[in-house]
Amino acid sequence: MKSIVVGVDFQNQSYAAMKFAVNMAVKVNCYLMLVFVNKQDKSKDIFQRPKDKIYEEAEERFKGLIEKYADLLDSNRFSYVIREGRIPDELDKQAIESRAEMIVIGTHGDSRMRLFSSSGAFQVVEKTSVPVVTIKDGAQINTDINTILVPIDATLESRQKVPFTVRLAKTFDAEIHMLAMYHSKVRMVQENITSYTKQAAEYLEDNAVNFVVKSIETDDIVESTINYSADIQADLISSMSIQMSSASNLWKGSFAEQLISRSHIPVLNIQTKELIKTMSR
């Protein structure tokens, strides 16, 4: 991993994202590109400054953040940039320019607030082709990633998050917990879940990754994922951006949208496009 893009709006949730990204950069020995998108939002204290002072204020805050983490990561591994435009577009552009393999952003989970809200964070996930880690304000950020939860459902894409997740697991020597969630009584659906779980387990075995498999029946795969992640004290949940939701709570949004909004554990959101890049390495 060469670099990680970190979305920063100088609120608590982006400081949590910063902490996660620094820990990741230390482990994989990569560079961090800190990005502030100058999009007016009066709910953020930085935008209480006069417009002609926002750039100066952002630069001072960036310098303070870099100094804060200087004991963990050499200052020459940090860069920062101030961009103008839509947040999803600008973070995606920066990821391309920096050849980043990951974007890390914080979210406060309130879709009524625009910058890095849960809905805003999901727009970033949908826009970019690189994995996005979303971290809710107040999330528990551990220095190491020891346990990664991988939910498996009936969607074909459900298993496609495994290759990139394996890369992280091998980097941190983490254990993967696969949670096969039987959310339908239809035999064909259940057979698909069993098949996808078996294929994922074979991939983990081939890559010499420690793993555990658990199967459950559930009417709410989001709630079951969150509860199980707490039970195993997971450090990260690996999710596909288009993974399904159960019919009972589909109105709340996709599986990924709900996890971003509700999980107090960092969520790794992987797009189907990432599979091709990962398998080609």
PDB file of C-alpha atoms in Angstrom:
ATOM      1  CA  MET A   1       0.000   0.000   0.000  1.00  0.00           C
ATOM      2  CA  LYS A   2       1.617   3.251  -1.166  1.00  0.00           C
ATOM      3  CA  SER A   3      -0.675   5.892   0.290  1.00  0.00           C
ATOM      4  CA  ILE A   4      -3.937   6.530   2.118  1.00  0.00           C
ATOM      5  CA  VAL A   5      -6.228   9.519   1.606  1.00  0.00           C
ATOM      6  CA  VAL A   6      -7.821  10.874   4.793  1.00  0.00           C
ATOM      7  CA  GLY A   7     -10.855  13.142   4.613  1.00  0.00           C
ATOM      8  CA  VAL A   8     -10.525  15.842   7.280  1.00  0.00           C
ATOM      9  CA  ASP A   9     -13.127  18.441   8.251  1.00  0.00           C
ATOM     10  CA  PHE A  10     -11.559  19.159  11.667  1.00  0.00           C
ATOM     11  CA  GLN A  11     -14.483  17.663  13.590  1.00  0.00           C
ATOM     12  CA  ASN A  12     -14.284  14.842  16.148  1.00  0.00           C
ATOM     13  CA  GLN A  13     -15.204  12.157  13.628  1.00  0.00           C
ATOM     14  CA  SER A  14     -12.382  13.116  11.264  1.00  0.00           C
ATOM     15  CA  TYR A  15      -9.904  13.033  14.150  1.00  0.00           C
ATOM     16  CA  ALA A  16     -11.003   9.434  14.753  1.00  0.00           C
ATOM     17  CA  ALA A  17     -10.369   8.750  11.064  1.00  0.00           C
ATOM     18  CA  MET A  18      -6.949  10.364  11.397  1.00  0.00           C
ATOM     19  CA  LYS A  19      -6.036   8.099  14.314  1.00  0.00           C
ATOM     20  CA  PHE A  20      -7.063   4.988  12.367  1.00  0.00           C
ATOM     21  CA  ALA A  21      -5.164   6.107   9.262  1.00  0.00           C
ATOM     22  CA  VAL A  22      -1.978   6.848  11.217  1.00  0.00           C
ATOM     23  CA  ASN A  23      -2.075   3.390  12.805  1.00  0.00           C
ATOM     24  CA  MET A  24      -2.535   1.871   9.351  1.00  0.00           C
ATOM     25  CA  ALA A  25       0.280   3.937   7.821  1.00  0.00           C
ATOM     26  CA  VAL A  26       2.683   2.931  10.592  1.00  0.00           C
ATOM     27  CA  LYS A  27       1.892  -0.737  10.006  1.00  0.00           C
ATOM     28  CA  VAL A  28       2.158  -0.731   6.205  1.00  0.00           C
ATOM     29  CA  ASN A  29       4.826   2.001   5.990  1.00  0.00           C
ATOM     30  CA  CYS A  30       2.906   4.245   3.599  1.00  0.00           C
ATOM     31  CA  TYR A  31       2.165   7.945   3.088  1.00  0.00           C
ATOM     32  CA  LEU A  32      -0.901   9.873   4.265  1.00  0.00           C
ATOM     33  CA  MET A  33      -2.587  12.547   2.169  1.00  0.00           C
ATOM     34  CA  LEU A  34      -4.862  14.707   4.329  1.00  0.00           C
ATOM     35  CA  VAL A  35      -7.687  16.354   2.382  1.00  0.00           C
ATOM     36  CA  PHE A  36      -9.919  19.233   3.416  1.00  0.00           C
ATOM     37  CA  VAL A  37     -12.709  20.075   0.974  1.00  0.00           C
ATOM     38  CA  ASN A  38     -13.653  23.731   1.280  1.00  0.00           C
ATOM     39  CA  LYS A  39     -17.418  23.336   1.052  1.00  0.00           C
ATOM     40  CA  GLN A  40     -19.371  25.813   3.156  1.00  0.00           C
ATOM     41  CA  ASP A  41     -21.170  24.306   6.148  1.00  0.00           C
ATOM     42  CA  LYS A  42     -21.934  26.644   9.041  1.00  0.00           C
ATOM     43  CA  SER A  43     -22.316  23.680  11.422  1.00  0.00           C
ATOM     44  CA  LYS A  44     -18.505  23.312  11.299  1.00  0.00           C
ATOM     45  CA  ASP A  45     -16.535  25.755  13.414  1.00  0.00           C
ATOM     46  CA  ILE A  46     -13.877  26.314  10.749  1.00  0.00           C
ATOM     47  CA  PHE A  47     -16.531  27.889   8.531  1.00  0.00           C
ATOM     48  CA  GLN A  48     -17.281  30.457  11.213  1.00  0.00           C
ATOM     49  CA  ARG A  49     -14.074  32.166  10.092  1.00  0.00           C
ATOM     50  CA  PRO A  50     -14.127  34.830   7.357  1.00  0.00           C
ATOM     51  CA  LYS A  51     -13.993  33.166   3.943  1.00  0.00           C
ATOM     52  CA  ASP A  52     -10.601  34.651   3.151  1.00  0.00           C
ATOM     53  CA  LYS A  53      -9.179  33.118   6.350  1.00  0.00           C
ATOM     54  CA  ILE A  54     -10.391  29.526   5.900  1.00  0.00           C
ATOM     55  CA  TYR A  55      -7.347  28.372   3.900  1.00  0.00           C
ATOM     56  CA  GLU A  56      -4.972  29.841   6.460  1.00  0.00           C
ATOM     57  CA  GLU A  57      -6.910  28.269   9.330  1.00  0.00           C
ATOM     58  CA  ALA A  58      -7.019  24.863   7.610  1.00  0.00           C
ATOM     59  CA  GLU A  59      -3.266  24.920   7.021  1.00  0.00           C
ATOM     60  CA  GLU A  60      -2.596  25.723  10.685  1.00  0.00           C
ATOM     61  CA  ARG A  61      -4.853  22.877  11.791  1.00  0.00           C
ATOM     62  CA  PHE A  62      -3.177  20.460   9.390  1.00  0.00           C
ATOM     63  CA  LYS A  63       0.225  21.400  10.800  1.00  0.00           C
ATOM     64  CA  GLY A  64      -1.091  20.808  14.315  1.00  0.00           C
ATOM     65  CA  LEU A  65      -2.375  17.348  13.385  1.00  0.00           C
ATOM     66  CA  ILE A  66       0.919  16.366  11.794  1.00  0.00           C
ATOM     67  CA  GLU A  67       2.830  17.552  14.850  1.00  0.00           C
ATOM     68  CA  LYS A  68       0.477  15.586  17.115  1.00  0.00           C
ATOM     69  CA  TYR A  69       1.354  12.299  15.407  1.00  0.00           C
ATOM     70  CA  ALA A  70       5.041  13.045  14.727  1.00  0.00           C
ATOM     71  CA  ASP A  71       6.122  10.530  17.381  1.00  0.00           C
ATOM     72  CA  LEU A  72       4.298   7.748  15.523  1.00  0.00           C
ATOM     73  CA  LEU A  73       4.813   8.665  11.872  1.00  0.00           C
ATOM     74  CA  ASP A  74       7.600  10.769  10.398  1.00  0.00           C
ATOM     75  CA  SER A  75       6.361  14.177   9.278  1.00  0.00           C
ATOM     76  CA  ASN A  76       7.695  13.626   5.748  1.00  0.00           C
ATOM     77  CA  ARG A  77       5.090  10.891   5.340  1.00  0.00           C
ATOM     78  CA  PHE A  78       2.295  13.448   5.696  1.00  0.00           C
ATOM     79  CA  SER A  79       0.996  15.720   2.973  1.00  0.00           C
ATOM     80  CA  TYR A  80      -2.106  17.875   2.944  1.00  0.00           C
ATOM     81  CA  VAL A  81      -4.205  19.630   0.355  1.00  0.00           C
ATOM     82  CA  ILE A  82      -7.240  21.920   0.300  1.00  0.00           C
ATOM     83  CA  ARG A  83      -9.671  21.259  -2.535  1.00  0.00           C
ATOM     84  CA  GLU A  84     -12.834  22.890  -3.852  1.00  0.00           C
ATOM     85  CA  GLY A  85     -15.913  21.021  -5.063  1.00  0.00           C
ATOM     86  CA  ARG A  86     -18.182  18.158  -4.067  1.00  0.00           C
ATOM     87  CA  ILE A  87     -16.675  16.047  -1.310  1.00  0.00           C
ATOM     88  CA  PRO A  88     -17.131  12.621  -2.988  1.00  0.00           C
ATOM     89  CA  ASP A  89     -15.689  13.927  -6.262  1.00  0.00           C
ATOM     90  CA  GLU A  90     -12.691  15.608  -4.659  1.00  0.00           C
ATOM     91  CA  LEU A  91     -11.750  12.670  -2.431  1.00  0.00           C
ATOM     92  CA  ASP A  92     -11.990  10.340  -5.416  1.00  0.00           C
ATOM     93  CA  LYS A  93      -9.843  12.653  -7.556  1.00  0.00           C
ATOM     94  CA  GLN A  94      -7.246  12.901  -4.806  1.00  0.00           C
ATOM     95  CA  ALA A  95      -7.171   9.123  -4.407  1.00  0.00           C
ATOM     96  CA  ILE A  96      -6.468   8.803  -8.133  1.00  0.00           C
ATOM     97  CA  GLU A  97      -3.799  11.521  -8.105  1.00  0.00           C
ATOM     98  CA  SER A  98      -2.102  10.039  -5.028  1.00  0.00           C
ATOM     99  CA  ARG A  99      -2.488   6.470  -6.293  1.00  0.00           C
ATOM    100  CA  ALA A 100      -4.047   5.723  -2.942  1.00  0.00           C
ATOM    101  CA  GLU A 101      -5.323   2.251  -2.144  1.00  0.00           C
ATOM    102  CA  MET A 102      -7.633   3.393   0.635  1.00  0.00           C
ATOM    103  CA  ILE A 103      -9.710   6.377   1.733  1.00  0.00           C
ATOM    104  CA  VAL A 104     -10.461   6.899   5.428  1.00  0.00           C
ATOM    105  CA  ILE A 105     -13.249   9.219   6.563  1.00  0.00           C
ATOM    106  CA  GLY A 106     -15.158   9.869   9.766  1.00  0.00           C
ATOM    107  CA  THR A 107     -18.919  10.131  10.005  1.00  0.00           C
ATOM    108  CA  HIS A 108     -21.272  11.405  12.689  1.00  0.00           C
ATOM    109  CA  GLY A 109     -24.104   9.178  11.471  1.00  0.00           C
ATOM    110  CA  ASP A 110     -26.626  12.017  11.142  1.00  0.00           C
ATOM    111  CA  SER A 111     -27.856  12.211   7.546  1.00  0.00           C
ATOM    112  CA  ARG A 112     -29.358  15.659   8.171  1.00  0.00           C
ATOM    113  CA  MET A 113     -25.859  17.119   8.391  1.00  0.00           C
ATOM    114  CA  ARG A 114     -24.073  17.101   5.079  1.00  0.00           C
ATOM    115  CA  LEU A 115     -20.304  16.993   5.507  1.00  0.00           C
ATOM    116  CA  PHE A 116     -19.262  13.425   6.305  1.00  0.00           C
ATOM    117  CA  SER A 117     -22.727  12.423   7.494  1.00  0.00           C
ATOM    118  CA  SER A 118     -23.611   8.750   7.063  1.00  0.00           C
ATOM    119  CA  SER A 119     -25.328   9.521   3.748  1.00  0.00           C
ATOM    120  CA  GLY A 120     -22.428  11.750   2.701  1.00  0.00           C
ATOM    121  CA  ALA A 121     -19.955   9.024   3.612  1.00  0.00           C
ATOM    122  CA  PHE A 122     -21.880   6.506   1.526  1.00  0.00           C
ATOM    123  CA  GLN A 123     -21.713   8.895  -1.431  1.00  0.00           C
ATOM    124  CA  VAL A 124     -17.929   8.713  -1.133  1.00  0.00           C
ATOM    125  CA  VAL A 125     -18.134   4.908  -1.042  1.00  0.00           C
ATOM    126  CA  GLU A 126     -20.310   4.880  -4.167  1.00  0.00           C
ATOM    127  CA  LYS A 127     -18.154   7.387  -6.039  1.00  0.00           C
ATOM    128  CA  THR A 128     -14.693   5.917  -5.648  1.00  0.00           C
ATOM    129  CA  SER A 129     -13.220   2.636  -6.848  1.00  0.00           C
ATOM    130  CA  VAL A 130     -10.879   2.189  -3.865  1.00  0.00           C
ATOM    131  CA  PRO A 131     -11.851   0.735  -0.479  1.00  0.00           C
ATOM    132  CA  VAL A 132     -13.221   3.273   1.992  1.00  0.00           C
ATOM    133  CA  VAL A 133     -12.998   2.924   5.771  1.00  0.00           C
ATOM    134  CA  THR A 134     -15.785   4.820   7.531  1.00  0.00           C
ATOM    135  CA  ILE A 135     -15.462   5.583  11.229  1.00  0.00           C
ATOM    136  CA  LYS A 136     -18.299   6.889  13.343  1.00  0.00           C
ATOM    137  CA  ASP A 137     -17.664   9.561  15.950  1.00  0.00           C
ATOM    138  CA  GLY A 138     -16.963   7.790  19.236  1.00  0.00           C
ATOM    139  CA  ALA A 139     -15.765   4.579  17.591  1.00  0.00           C
ATOM    140  CA  GLN A 140     -13.229   2.441  19.408  1.00  0.00           C
ATOM    141  CA  ILE A 141      -9.944   2.747  17.490  1.00  0.00           C
ATOM    142  CA  ASN A 142      -7.358   0.148  18.446  1.00  0.00           C
ATOM    143  CA  THR A 143      -3.685   0.396  17.519  1.00  0.00           C
ATOM    144  CA  ASP A 144      -3.733  -3.068  15.959  1.00  0.00           C
ATOM    145  CA  ILE A 145      -6.366  -4.890  13.950  1.00  0.00           C
ATOM    146  CA  ASN A 146      -6.637  -8.298  15.589  1.00  0.00           C
ATOM    147  CA  THR A 147     -10.125  -9.406  14.568  1.00  0.00           C
ATOM    148  CA  ILE A 148     -11.962  -8.710  11.306  1.00  0.00           C
ATOM    149  CA  LEU A 149     -15.624  -9.601  10.786  1.00  0.00           C
ATOM    150  CA  VAL A 150     -16.698 -10.658   7.286  1.00  0.00           C
ATOM    151  CA  PRO A 151     -20.493 -11.037   6.910  1.00  0.00           C
ATOM    152  CA  ILE A 152     -21.591 -13.420   4.144  1.00  0.00           C
ATOM    153  CA  ASP A 153     -25.078 -13.298   2.630  1.00  0.00           C
ATOM    154  CA  ALA A 154     -26.759 -14.558  -0.548  1.00  0.00           C
ATOM    155  CA  THR A 155     -25.408 -11.891  -2.894  1.00  0.00           C
ATOM    156  CA  LEU A 156     -22.706 -12.970  -5.325  1.00  0.00           C
ATOM    157  CA  GLU A 157     -20.717  -9.867  -4.395  1.00  0.00           C
ATOM    158  CA  SER A 158     -20.714 -10.848  -0.718  1.00  0.00           C
ATOM    159  CA  ARG A 159     -17.593 -13.002  -1.114  1.00  0.00           C
ATOM    160  CA  GLN A 160     -15.762 -10.468  -3.286  1.00  0.00           C
ATOM    161  CA  LYS A 161     -14.589  -8.500  -0.265  1.00  0.00           C
ATOM    162  CA  VAL A 162     -12.457 -11.437   0.878  1.00  0.00           C
ATOM    163  CA  PRO A 163      -9.242 -10.856  -1.193  1.00  0.00           C
ATOM    164  CA  PHE A 164      -8.649  -7.288   0.014  1.00  0.00           C
ATOM    165  CA  THR A 165      -9.653  -8.260   3.551  1.00  0.00           C
ATOM    166  CA  VAL A 166      -7.085 -11.058   3.429  1.00  0.00           C
ATOM    167  CA  ARG A 167      -4.387  -8.519   2.518  1.00  0.00           C
ATOM    168  CA  LEU A 168      -5.201  -6.556   5.670  1.00  0.00           C
ATOM    169  CA  ALA A 169      -5.423  -9.681   7.806  1.00  0.00           C
ATOM    170  CA  LYS A 170      -1.974 -10.825   6.676  1.00  0.00           C
ATOM    171  CA  THR A 171      -0.535  -7.357   7.311  1.00  0.00           C
ATOM    172  CA  PHE A 172      -1.833  -7.256  10.877  1.00  0.00           C
ATOM    173  CA  ASP A 173      -1.719 -11.012  11.521  1.00  0.00           C
ATOM    174  CA  ALA A 174      -5.431 -10.734  12.264  1.00  0.00           C
ATOM    175  CA  GLU A 175      -8.044 -13.453  12.587  1.00  0.00           C
ATOM    176  CA  ILE A 176     -11.046 -13.319  10.258  1.00  0.00           C
ATOM    177  CA  HIS A 177     -14.496 -14.238  11.542  1.00  0.00           C
ATOM    178  CA  MET A 178     -16.878 -15.149   8.735  1.00  0.00           C
ATOM    179  CA  LEU A 179     -20.526 -14.797   9.692  1.00  0.00           C
ATOM    180  CA  ALA A 180     -22.809 -16.752   7.354  1.00  0.00           C
ATOM    181  CA  MET A 181     -26.225 -15.135   7.720  1.00  0.00           C
ATOM    182  CA  TYR A 182     -29.196 -17.208   6.611  1.00  0.00           C
ATOM    183  CA  HIS A 183     -31.808 -14.524   6.071  1.00  0.00           C
ATOM    184  CA  SER A 184     -34.222 -16.512   3.905  1.00  0.00           C
ATOM    185  CA  LYS A 185     -36.108 -19.799   4.125  1.00  0.00           C
ATOM    186  CA  VAL A 186     -35.771 -20.322   0.367  1.00  0.00           C
ATOM    187  CA  ARG A 187     -33.631 -23.392  -0.243  1.00  0.00           C
ATOM    188  CA  MET A 188     -31.725 -21.953  -3.216  1.00  0.00           C
ATOM    189  CA  VAL A 189     -30.828 -18.836  -1.243  1.00  0.00           C
ATOM    190  CA  GLN A 190     -29.569 -20.925   1.663  1.00  0.00           C
ATOM    191  CA  GLU A 191     -27.522 -23.091  -0.700  1.00  0.00           C
ATOM    192  CA  ASN A 192     -25.923 -19.963  -2.168  1.00  0.00           C
ATOM    193  CA  ILE A 193     -24.932 -18.719   1.284  1.00  0.00           C
ATOM    194  CA  THR A 194     -23.417 -22.114   2.131  1.00  0.00           C
ATOM    195  CA  SER A 195     -21.554 -22.213  -1.179  1.00  0.00           C
ATOM    196  CA  TYR A 196     -20.186 -18.657  -0.891  1.00  0.00           C
ATOM    197  CA  THR A 197     -19.058 -19.284   2.684  1.00  0.00           C
ATOM    198  CA  LYS A 198     -17.281 -22.479   1.649  1.00  0.00           C
ATOM    199  CA  GLN A 199     -15.528 -20.735  -1.252  1.00  0.00           C
ATOM    200  CA  ALA A 200     -14.411 -17.896   1.019  1.00  0.00           C
ATOM    201  CA  ALA A 201     -13.113 -20.389   3.598  1.00  0.00           C
ATOM    202  CA  GLU A 202     -11.098 -22.185   0.923  1.00  0.00           C
ATOM    203  CA  TYR A 203      -9.555 -18.866  -0.134  1.00  0.00           C
ATOM    204  CA  LEU A 204      -8.574 -18.123   3.467  1.00  0.00           C
ATOM    205  CA  GLU A 205      -7.036 -21.572   3.850  1.00  0.00           C
ATOM    206  CA  ASP A 206      -5.060 -21.163   0.622  1.00  0.00           C
ATOM    207  CA  ASN A 207      -3.692 -17.857   1.941  1.00  0.00           C
ATOM    208  CA  ALA A 208      -2.825 -19.248   5.381  1.00  0.00           C
ATOM    209  CA  VAL A 209      -5.085 -16.847   7.283  1.00  0.00           C
ATOM    210  CA  ASN A 210      -6.527 -17.806  10.661  1.00  0.00           C
ATOM    211  CA  PHE A 211     -10.301 -17.797  10.531  1.00  0.00           C
ATOM    212  CA  VAL A 212     -13.499 -18.816  12.284  1.00  0.00           C
ATOM    213  CA  VAL A 213     -16.845 -19.582  10.636  1.00  0.00           C
ATOM    214  CA  LYS A 214     -20.180 -19.057  12.374  1.00  0.00           C
ATOM    215  CA  SER A 215     -23.658 -19.529  10.910  1.00  0.00           C
ATOM    216  CA  ILE A 216     -26.833 -17.854  12.145  1.00  0.00           C
ATOM    217  CA  GLU A 217     -30.438 -17.407  11.066  1.00  0.00           C
ATOM    218  CA  THR A 218     -31.609 -13.811  11.136  1.00  0.00           C
ATOM    219  CA  ASP A 219     -34.336 -11.452   9.981  1.00  0.00           C
ATOM    220  CA  ASP A 220     -32.077  -8.417  10.355  1.00  0.00           C
ATOM    221  CA  ILE A 221     -28.580  -8.883   8.952  1.00  0.00           C
ATOM    222  CA  VAL A 222     -27.468  -5.395   9.970  1.00  0.00           C
ATOM    223  CA  GLU A 223     -28.428  -5.855  13.618  1.00  0.00           C
ATOM    224  CA  SER A 224     -26.920  -9.354  13.653  1.00  0.00           C
ATOM    225  CA  THR A 225     -23.664  -8.065  12.184  1.00  0.00           C
ATOM    226  CA  ILE A 226     -23.388  -5.276  14.748  1.00  0.00           C
ATOM    227  CA  ASN A 227     -24.237  -7.589  17.654  1.00  0.00           C
ATOM    228  CA  TYR A 228     -21.773 -10.272  16.562  1.00  0.00           C
ATOM    229  CA  SER A 229     -19.029  -7.700  16.017  1.00  0.00           C
ATOM    230  CA  ALA A 230     -19.482  -6.651  19.645  1.00  0.00           C
ATOM    231  CA  ASP A 231     -19.476 -10.277  20.837  1.00  0.00           C
ATOM    232  CA  ILE A 232     -16.104 -11.006  19.222  1.00  0.00           C
ATOM    233  CA  GLN A 233     -14.701  -7.514  19.927  1.00  0.00           C
ATOM    234  CA  ALA A 234     -14.004  -6.979  16.239  1.00  0.00           C
ATOM    235  CA  ASP A 235     -11.647  -4.183  15.235  1.00  0.00           C
ATOM    236  CA  LEU A 236     -13.030  -3.916  11.693  1.00  0.00           C
ATOM    237  CA  ILE A 237     -16.104  -4.997   9.712  1.00  0.00           C
ATOM    238  CA  SER A 238     -15.572  -5.773   6.024  1.00  0.00           C
ATOM    239  CA  SER A 239     -18.584  -4.897   3.862  1.00  0.00           C
ATOM    240  CA  MET A 240     -19.444  -4.747   0.172  1.00  0.00           C
ATOM    241  CA  SER A 241     -20.944  -1.428  -0.895  1.00  0.00           C
ATOM    242  CA  ILE A 242     -23.856  -3.209  -2.624  1.00  0.00           C
ATOM    243  CA  GLN A 243     -24.401  -6.006  -0.122  1.00  0.00           C
ATOM    244  CA  MET A 244     -28.079  -6.643   0.457  1.00  0.00           C
ATOM    245  CA  SER A 245     -30.402  -5.700   3.307  1.00  0.00           C
ATOM    246  CA  SER A 246     -33.266  -7.812   4.573  1.00  0.00           C
ATOM    247  CA  ALA A 247     -36.752  -6.928   3.390  1.00  0.00           C
ATOM    248  CA  SER A 248     -37.772  -5.884   6.903  1.00  0.00           C
ATOM    249  CA  ASN A 249     -35.367  -2.933   6.981  1.00  0.00           C
ATOM    250  CA  LEU A 250     -34.631  -2.234   3.319  1.00  0.00           C
ATOM    251  CA  TRP A 251     -36.375   1.129   3.654  1.00  0.00           C
ATOM    252  CA  LYS A 252     -33.524   2.238   5.918  1.00  0.00           C
ATOM    253  CA  GLY A 253     -31.013   1.871   3.087  1.00  0.00           C
ATOM    254  CA  SER A 254     -28.521  -0.699   1.890  1.00  0.00           C
ATOM    255  CA  PHE A 255     -26.544  -2.941   4.214  1.00  0.00           C
ATOM    256  CA  ALA A 256     -23.482  -0.709   3.797  1.00  0.00           C
ATOM    257  CA  GLU A 257     -25.455   2.499   4.425  1.00  0.00           C
ATOM    258  CA  GLN A 258     -26.899   1.128   7.646  1.00  0.00           C
ATOM    259  CA  LEU A 259     -23.548  -0.175   8.871  1.00  0.00           C
ATOM    260  CA  ILE A 260     -21.922   3.198   8.202  1.00  0.00           C
ATOM    261  CA  SER A 261     -24.672   4.897  10.185  1.00  0.00           C
ATOM    262  CA  ARG A 262     -24.934   2.467  13.095  1.00  0.00           C
ATOM    263  CA  SER A 263     -21.640   0.658  13.646  1.00  0.00           C
ATOM    264  CA  HIS A 264     -19.334   1.866  16.404  1.00  0.00           C
ATOM    265  CA  ILE A 265     -16.600  -0.263  14.841  1.00  0.00           C
ATOM    266  CA  PRO A 266     -14.735   0.949  11.724  1.00  0.00           C
ATOM    267  CA  VAL A 267     -16.320  -0.367   8.516  1.00  0.00           C
ATOM    268  CA  LEU A 268     -14.241  -1.303   5.479  1.00  0.00           C
ATOM    269  CA  ASN A 269     -16.413  -0.709   2.395  1.00  0.00           C
ATOM    270  CA  ILE A 270     -15.179  -2.511  -0.715  1.00  0.00           C
ATOM    271  CA  GLN A 271     -16.497  -1.974  -4.226  1.00  0.00           C
ATOM    272  CA  THR A 272     -16.865  -4.767  -6.766  1.00  0.00           C
ATOM    273  CA  LYS A 273     -14.348  -2.956  -8.981  1.00  0.00           C
ATOM    274  CA  GLU A 274     -11.667  -3.527  -6.320  1.00  0.00           C
ATOM    275  CA  LEU A 275     -11.885  -7.309  -6.824  1.00  0.00           C
ATOM    276  CA  ILE A 276     -10.251  -7.185 -10.246  1.00  0.00           C
ATOM    277  CA  LYS A 277      -7.366  -5.035  -9.003  1.00  0.00           C
ATOM    278  CA  THR A 278      -6.789  -7.187  -5.926  1.00  0.00           C
ATOM    279  CA  MET A 279      -6.824 -10.482  -7.804  1.00  0.00           C
ATOM    280  CA  SER A 280      -4.381  -9.098 -10.387  1.00  0.00           C
ATOM    281  CA  ARG A 281      -1.696  -8.338  -7.779  1.00  0.00           C
TER     282      ARG A 281
END
